[in-house]
Coordinates of C-alpha atoms and ligand atoms in Angstrom, one line a residue:
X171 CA -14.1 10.5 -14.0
X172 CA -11.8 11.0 -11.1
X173 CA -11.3 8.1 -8.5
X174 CA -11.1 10.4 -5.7
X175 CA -8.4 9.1 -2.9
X176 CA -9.1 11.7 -0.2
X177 CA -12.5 11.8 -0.8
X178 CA -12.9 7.5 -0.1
X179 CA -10.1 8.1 2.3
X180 CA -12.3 10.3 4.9
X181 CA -15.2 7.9 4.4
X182 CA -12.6 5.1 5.7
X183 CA -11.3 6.7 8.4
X184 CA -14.9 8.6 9.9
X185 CA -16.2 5.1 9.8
X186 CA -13.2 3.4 11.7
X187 CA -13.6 5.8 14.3
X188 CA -17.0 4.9 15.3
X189 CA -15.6 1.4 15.2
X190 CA -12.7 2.6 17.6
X191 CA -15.4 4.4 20.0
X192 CA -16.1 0.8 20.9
X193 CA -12.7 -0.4 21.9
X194 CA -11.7 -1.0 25.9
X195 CA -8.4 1.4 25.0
X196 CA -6.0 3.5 23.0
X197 CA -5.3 1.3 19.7
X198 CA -1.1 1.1 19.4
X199 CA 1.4 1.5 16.8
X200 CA 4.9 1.5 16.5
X201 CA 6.9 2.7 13.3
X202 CA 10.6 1.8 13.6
X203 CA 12.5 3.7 11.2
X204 CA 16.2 2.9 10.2
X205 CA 18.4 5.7 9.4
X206 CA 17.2 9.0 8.1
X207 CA 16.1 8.8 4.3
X208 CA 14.3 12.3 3.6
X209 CA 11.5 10.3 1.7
X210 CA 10.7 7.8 4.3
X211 CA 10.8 11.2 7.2
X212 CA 7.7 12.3 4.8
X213 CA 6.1 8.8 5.0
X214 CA 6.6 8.7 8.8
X215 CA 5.5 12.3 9.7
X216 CA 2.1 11.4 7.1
X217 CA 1.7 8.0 8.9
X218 CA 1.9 10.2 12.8
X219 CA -0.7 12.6 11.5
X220 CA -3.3 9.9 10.8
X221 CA -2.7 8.1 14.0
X222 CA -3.0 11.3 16.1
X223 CA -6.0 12.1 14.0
X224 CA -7.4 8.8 15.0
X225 CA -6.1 9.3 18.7
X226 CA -3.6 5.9 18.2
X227 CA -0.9 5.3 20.6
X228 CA 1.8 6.4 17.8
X229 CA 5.5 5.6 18.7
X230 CA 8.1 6.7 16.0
X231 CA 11.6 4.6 16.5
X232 CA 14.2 6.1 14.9
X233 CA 17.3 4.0 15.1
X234 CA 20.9 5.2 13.7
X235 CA 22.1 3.8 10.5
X236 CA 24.7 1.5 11.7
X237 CA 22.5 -0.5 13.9
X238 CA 23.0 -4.3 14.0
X239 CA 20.6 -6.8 12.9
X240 CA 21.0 -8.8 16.2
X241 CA 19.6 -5.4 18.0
X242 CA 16.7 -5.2 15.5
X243 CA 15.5 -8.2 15.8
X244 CA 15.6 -7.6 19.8
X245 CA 13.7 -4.4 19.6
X246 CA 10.6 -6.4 17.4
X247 CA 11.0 -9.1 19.9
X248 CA 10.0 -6.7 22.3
X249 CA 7.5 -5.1 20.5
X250 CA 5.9 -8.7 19.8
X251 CA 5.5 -9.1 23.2
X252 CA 4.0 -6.4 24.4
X253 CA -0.2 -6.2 24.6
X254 CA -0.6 -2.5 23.9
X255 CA 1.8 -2.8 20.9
X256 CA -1.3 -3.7 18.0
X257 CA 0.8 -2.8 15.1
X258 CA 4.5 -3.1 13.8
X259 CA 5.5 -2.0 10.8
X260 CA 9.8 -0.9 9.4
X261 CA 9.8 1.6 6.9
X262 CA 11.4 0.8 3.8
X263 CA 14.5 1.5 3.0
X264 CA 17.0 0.2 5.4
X265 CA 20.4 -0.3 5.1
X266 CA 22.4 -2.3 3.1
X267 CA 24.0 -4.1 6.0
X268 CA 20.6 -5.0 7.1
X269 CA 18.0 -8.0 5.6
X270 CA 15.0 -6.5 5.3
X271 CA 13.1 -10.4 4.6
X272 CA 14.6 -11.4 7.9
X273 CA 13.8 -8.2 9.5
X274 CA 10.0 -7.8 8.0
X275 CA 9.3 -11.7 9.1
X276 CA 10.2 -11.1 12.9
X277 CA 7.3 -9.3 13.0
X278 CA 4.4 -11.3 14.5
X279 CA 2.1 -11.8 11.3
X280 CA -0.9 -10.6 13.9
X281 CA 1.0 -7.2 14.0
X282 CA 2.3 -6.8 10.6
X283 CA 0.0 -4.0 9.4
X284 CA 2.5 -3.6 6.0
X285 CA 0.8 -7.2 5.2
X286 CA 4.7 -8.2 3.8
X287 CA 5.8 -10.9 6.0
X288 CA 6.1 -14.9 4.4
X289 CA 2.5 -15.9 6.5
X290 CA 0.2 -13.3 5.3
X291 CA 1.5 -12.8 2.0
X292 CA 1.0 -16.7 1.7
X293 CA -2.2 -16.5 3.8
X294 CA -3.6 -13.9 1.0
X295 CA -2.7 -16.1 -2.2
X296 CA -4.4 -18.6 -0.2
X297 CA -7.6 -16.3 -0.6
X298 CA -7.5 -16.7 4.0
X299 CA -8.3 -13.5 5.5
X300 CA -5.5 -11.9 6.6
X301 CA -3.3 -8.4 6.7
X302 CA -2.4 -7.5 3.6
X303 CA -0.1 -4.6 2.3
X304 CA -2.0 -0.8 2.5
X305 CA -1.7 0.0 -1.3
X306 CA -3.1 -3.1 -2.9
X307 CA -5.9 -2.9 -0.5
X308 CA -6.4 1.1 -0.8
X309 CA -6.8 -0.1 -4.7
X310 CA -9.3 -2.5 -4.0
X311 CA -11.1 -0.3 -1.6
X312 CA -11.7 2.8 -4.1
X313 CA -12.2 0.3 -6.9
X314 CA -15.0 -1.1 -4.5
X315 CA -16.3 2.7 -3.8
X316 CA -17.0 3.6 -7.0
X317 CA -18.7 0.4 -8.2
X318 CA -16.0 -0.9 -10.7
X319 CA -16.9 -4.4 -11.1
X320 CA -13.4 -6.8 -11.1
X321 CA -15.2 -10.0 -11.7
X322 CA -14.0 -11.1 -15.2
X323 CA -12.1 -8.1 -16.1
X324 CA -8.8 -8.6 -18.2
X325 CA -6.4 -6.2 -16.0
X326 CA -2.9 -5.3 -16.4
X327 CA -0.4 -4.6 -13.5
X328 CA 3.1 -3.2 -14.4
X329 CA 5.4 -3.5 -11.6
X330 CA 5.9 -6.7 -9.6
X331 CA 7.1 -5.7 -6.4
X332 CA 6.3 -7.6 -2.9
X333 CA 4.7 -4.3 -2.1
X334 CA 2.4 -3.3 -5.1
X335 CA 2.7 -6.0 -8.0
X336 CA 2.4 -9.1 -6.9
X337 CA -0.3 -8.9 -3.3
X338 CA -2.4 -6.6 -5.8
X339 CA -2.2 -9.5 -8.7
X340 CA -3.4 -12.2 -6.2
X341 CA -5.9 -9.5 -4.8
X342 CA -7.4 -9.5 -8.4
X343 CA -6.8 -12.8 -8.6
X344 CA -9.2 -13.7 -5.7
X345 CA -12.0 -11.0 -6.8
X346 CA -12.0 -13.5 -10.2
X347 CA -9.9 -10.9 -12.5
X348 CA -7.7 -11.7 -15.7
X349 CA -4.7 -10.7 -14.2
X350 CA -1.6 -9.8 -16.3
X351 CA 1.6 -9.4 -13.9
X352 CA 4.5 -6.8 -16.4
X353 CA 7.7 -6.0 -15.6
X354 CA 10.9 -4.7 -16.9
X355 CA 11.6 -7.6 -19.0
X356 CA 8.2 -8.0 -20.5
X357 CA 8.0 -8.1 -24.3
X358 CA 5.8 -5.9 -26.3
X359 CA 4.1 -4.1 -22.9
X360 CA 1.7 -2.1 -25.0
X361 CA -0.1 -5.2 -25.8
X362 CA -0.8 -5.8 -22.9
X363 CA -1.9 -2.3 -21.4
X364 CA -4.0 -1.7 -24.9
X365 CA -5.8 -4.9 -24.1
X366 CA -6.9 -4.4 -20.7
X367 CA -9.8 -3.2 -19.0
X368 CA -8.1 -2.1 -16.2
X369 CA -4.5 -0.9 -15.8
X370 CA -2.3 -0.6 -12.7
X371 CA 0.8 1.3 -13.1
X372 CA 3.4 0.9 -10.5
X373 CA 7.2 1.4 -12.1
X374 CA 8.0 4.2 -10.7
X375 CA 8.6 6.3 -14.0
X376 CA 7.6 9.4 -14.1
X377 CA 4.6 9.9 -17.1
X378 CA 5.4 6.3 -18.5
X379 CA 1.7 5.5 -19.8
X380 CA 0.3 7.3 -22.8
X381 CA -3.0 7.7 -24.1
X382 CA -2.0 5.5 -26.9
X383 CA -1.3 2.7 -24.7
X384 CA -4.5 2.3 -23.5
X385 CA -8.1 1.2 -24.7
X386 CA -10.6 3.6 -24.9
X387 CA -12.5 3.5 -21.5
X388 CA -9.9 1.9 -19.6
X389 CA -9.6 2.3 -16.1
X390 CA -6.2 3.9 -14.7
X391 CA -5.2 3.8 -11.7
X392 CA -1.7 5.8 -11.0
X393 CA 0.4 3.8 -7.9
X394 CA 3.5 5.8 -9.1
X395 CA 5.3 8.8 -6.8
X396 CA 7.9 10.4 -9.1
X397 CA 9.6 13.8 -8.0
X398 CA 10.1 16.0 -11.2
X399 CA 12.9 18.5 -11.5
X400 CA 10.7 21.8 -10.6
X401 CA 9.9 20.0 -7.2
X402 CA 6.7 18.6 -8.2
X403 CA 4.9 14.9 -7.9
X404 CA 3.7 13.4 -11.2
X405 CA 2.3 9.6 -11.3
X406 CA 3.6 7.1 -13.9
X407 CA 0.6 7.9 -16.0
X408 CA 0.4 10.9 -18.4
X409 CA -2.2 12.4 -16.5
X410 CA -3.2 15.2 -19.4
X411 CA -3.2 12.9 -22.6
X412 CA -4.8 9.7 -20.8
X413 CA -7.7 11.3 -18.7
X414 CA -10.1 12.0 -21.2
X415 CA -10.1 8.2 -23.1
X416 CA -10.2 6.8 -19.6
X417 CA -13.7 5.7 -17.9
X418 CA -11.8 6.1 -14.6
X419 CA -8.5 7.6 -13.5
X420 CA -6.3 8.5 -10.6
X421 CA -4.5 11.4 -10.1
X422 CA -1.0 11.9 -8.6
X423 CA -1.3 13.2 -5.8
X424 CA -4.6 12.5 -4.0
X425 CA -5.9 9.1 -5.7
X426 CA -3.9 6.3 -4.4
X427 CA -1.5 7.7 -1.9
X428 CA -4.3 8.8 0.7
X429 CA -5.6 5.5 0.3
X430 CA -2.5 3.8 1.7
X431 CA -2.1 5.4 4.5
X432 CA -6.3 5.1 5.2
X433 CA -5.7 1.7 5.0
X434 CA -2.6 1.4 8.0
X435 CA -5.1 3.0 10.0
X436 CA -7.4 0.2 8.9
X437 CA -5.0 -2.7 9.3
X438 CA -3.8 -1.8 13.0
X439 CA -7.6 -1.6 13.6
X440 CA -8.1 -5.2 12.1
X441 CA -4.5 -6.4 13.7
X442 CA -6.5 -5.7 17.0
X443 CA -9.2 -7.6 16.2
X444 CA -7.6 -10.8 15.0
X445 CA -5.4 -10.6 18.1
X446 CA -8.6 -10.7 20.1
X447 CA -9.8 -13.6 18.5
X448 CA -6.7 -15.7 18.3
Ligands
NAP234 P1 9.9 -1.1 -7.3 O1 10.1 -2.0 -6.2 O2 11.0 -0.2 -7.8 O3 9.4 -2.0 -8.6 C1 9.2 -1.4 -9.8 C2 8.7 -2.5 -10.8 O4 8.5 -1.9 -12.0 C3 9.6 -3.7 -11.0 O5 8.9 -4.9 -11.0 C4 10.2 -3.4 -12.4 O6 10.5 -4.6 -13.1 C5 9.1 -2.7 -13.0 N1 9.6 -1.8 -14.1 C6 10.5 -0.8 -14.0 N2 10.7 -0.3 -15.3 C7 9.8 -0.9 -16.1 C8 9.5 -0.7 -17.5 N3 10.2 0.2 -18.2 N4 8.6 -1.5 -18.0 C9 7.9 -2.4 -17.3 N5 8.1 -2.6 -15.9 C10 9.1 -1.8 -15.4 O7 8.7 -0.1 -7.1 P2 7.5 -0.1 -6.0 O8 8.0 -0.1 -4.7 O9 6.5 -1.1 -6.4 O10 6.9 1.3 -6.4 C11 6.5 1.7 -7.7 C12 6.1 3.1 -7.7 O11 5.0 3.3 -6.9 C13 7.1 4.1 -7.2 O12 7.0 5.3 -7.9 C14 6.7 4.3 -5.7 O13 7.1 5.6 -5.2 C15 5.2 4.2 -5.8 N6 4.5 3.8 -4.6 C16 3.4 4.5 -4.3 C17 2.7 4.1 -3.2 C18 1.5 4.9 -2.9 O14 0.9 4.8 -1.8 N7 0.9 5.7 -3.8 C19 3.1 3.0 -2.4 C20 4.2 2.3 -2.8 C21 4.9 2.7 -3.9 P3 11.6 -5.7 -12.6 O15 11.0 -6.4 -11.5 O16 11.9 -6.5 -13.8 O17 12.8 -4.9 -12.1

């Protein structure tokens, strides 16, 4: 069966608008952008089109390439400070000369909608309800939609990046998974994929998982965005050979991706809220 990402995505967002029908005003966000990577103009212009959709006060900073840290961190300042800002987030890459860990934690962690500052990552190993980063929790939310009981499952996560791998492994962690955390220097992989009831693939190689690497009624959920050569997207899963000895599967596109940027929406909704009750 297909997870469907747009499908749960529309349910999210019709049922956060009759949330924001209740709100006093216009809910803000503010996406600063550093430079002008192609792929991060896509995320940006998908990120604008669910704010407008949502009627959010969007702002899209873009600042040139050879900006200085020291402004950076003057422009956040700024944006911590002011009460219609509800969300900050910096789209990923930025340059070299920049550090991203210094940059991501001036954010105040009751605006950080990417979930990726120091606090809230350490609030969610803590299991404390906090922000956390948009993919981990559009998994979690269309795992939830469809039923797919997490509670003692052995699961397998390959990819242990601060914005996938590791928030999703102490995500599973707190639902009372197995979790498995692989990477590029873990031995014998397909033992660990064949073993699991649930597999999350986020490496960011294009058609990495085969049906042979998996158990028979496995769930697989895709995270990976790989361009091929003829100009199309393909996940890091074989989508052809694994779907039918999969239970559950996510395609590339419209399984996870949607969900992601459902769940910004949903974070600068909750960002509000904490704010309000701080
Ligand atoms: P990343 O920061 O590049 O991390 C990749 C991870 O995969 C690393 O932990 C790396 O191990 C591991 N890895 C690489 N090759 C491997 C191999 N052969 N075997 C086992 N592990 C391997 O990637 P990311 O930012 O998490 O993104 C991963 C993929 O998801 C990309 O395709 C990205 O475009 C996509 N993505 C999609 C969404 C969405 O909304 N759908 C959101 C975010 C990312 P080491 O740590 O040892 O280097």
């Amino acid at each position: 069966m297909i997870l469907d990402g747009k499908k749960v995505r529309l349910e999210v967002l019709k049922n956060l608008k009759e949330k924001l029908l209740e709100l006093d005003r216009q809910l803000g966000l503010t996406v600063i952008q550093i430079g002008n990577d192609p792929a991060s103009n896509t995320y940006v212009n998908q990120k604008a089109k669910m704010a407008n959709e949502l009627g959010f006060n969007f702002n899209h900073i873009k600042l040139d390439s050879n900006i200085t840290e020291i402004e950076v961190l003057s422009l956040i300042d700024n944006l911590n400070n002011n009460e219609l800002v509800d969300g900050i987030l910096v789209q990923m890459p930025i340059p070299n000369h920049l550090n991203s860990k210094v940059i991501q934690n001036a954010i105040n962690p009751l605006k950080d909608v990417d979930g990726l500052t120091d606090i809230n990552m350490g609030k969610l190993v803590h299991n404390v309800d906090t922000l956390i980063p948009c993919t981990p929790e559009g998994i979690i939310e269309l795992l939830n939609y469809y039923n797919i009981n997490l509670s003692g499952k052995n699961i397998t996560i390959i990819g242990r990046s601060d914005l996938v791998g590791k928030p999703l492994a102490s995500l599973f962690t707190n639902y009372n998974a197995t979790v498995t955390l692989c990477h590029s220097k873990t031995n014998n992989l397909k033992h660990y994929t064949s073993n699991a009831d649930i597999i999350v693939a986020a490496l960011g190689k294009p058609k990495f998982i085969k049906a042979d690497d998996i158990k028979e009624g496995a769930v697989v959920i895709d995270v990976g965005i790989n361009r091929l050569e003829n100009g199309k997207l393909c996940g890091d899963v074989n989508f052809e050979e694994v779907k039918d000895k999969a239970s559950y599967i996510t395609p590339v596109p419209g399984g996870v991706g949607p969900m992601t940027v459902a769940m910004l929406a949903k974070n600068t909704y909750k960002a509000y809220i904490l704010k309000k009750n701080t």
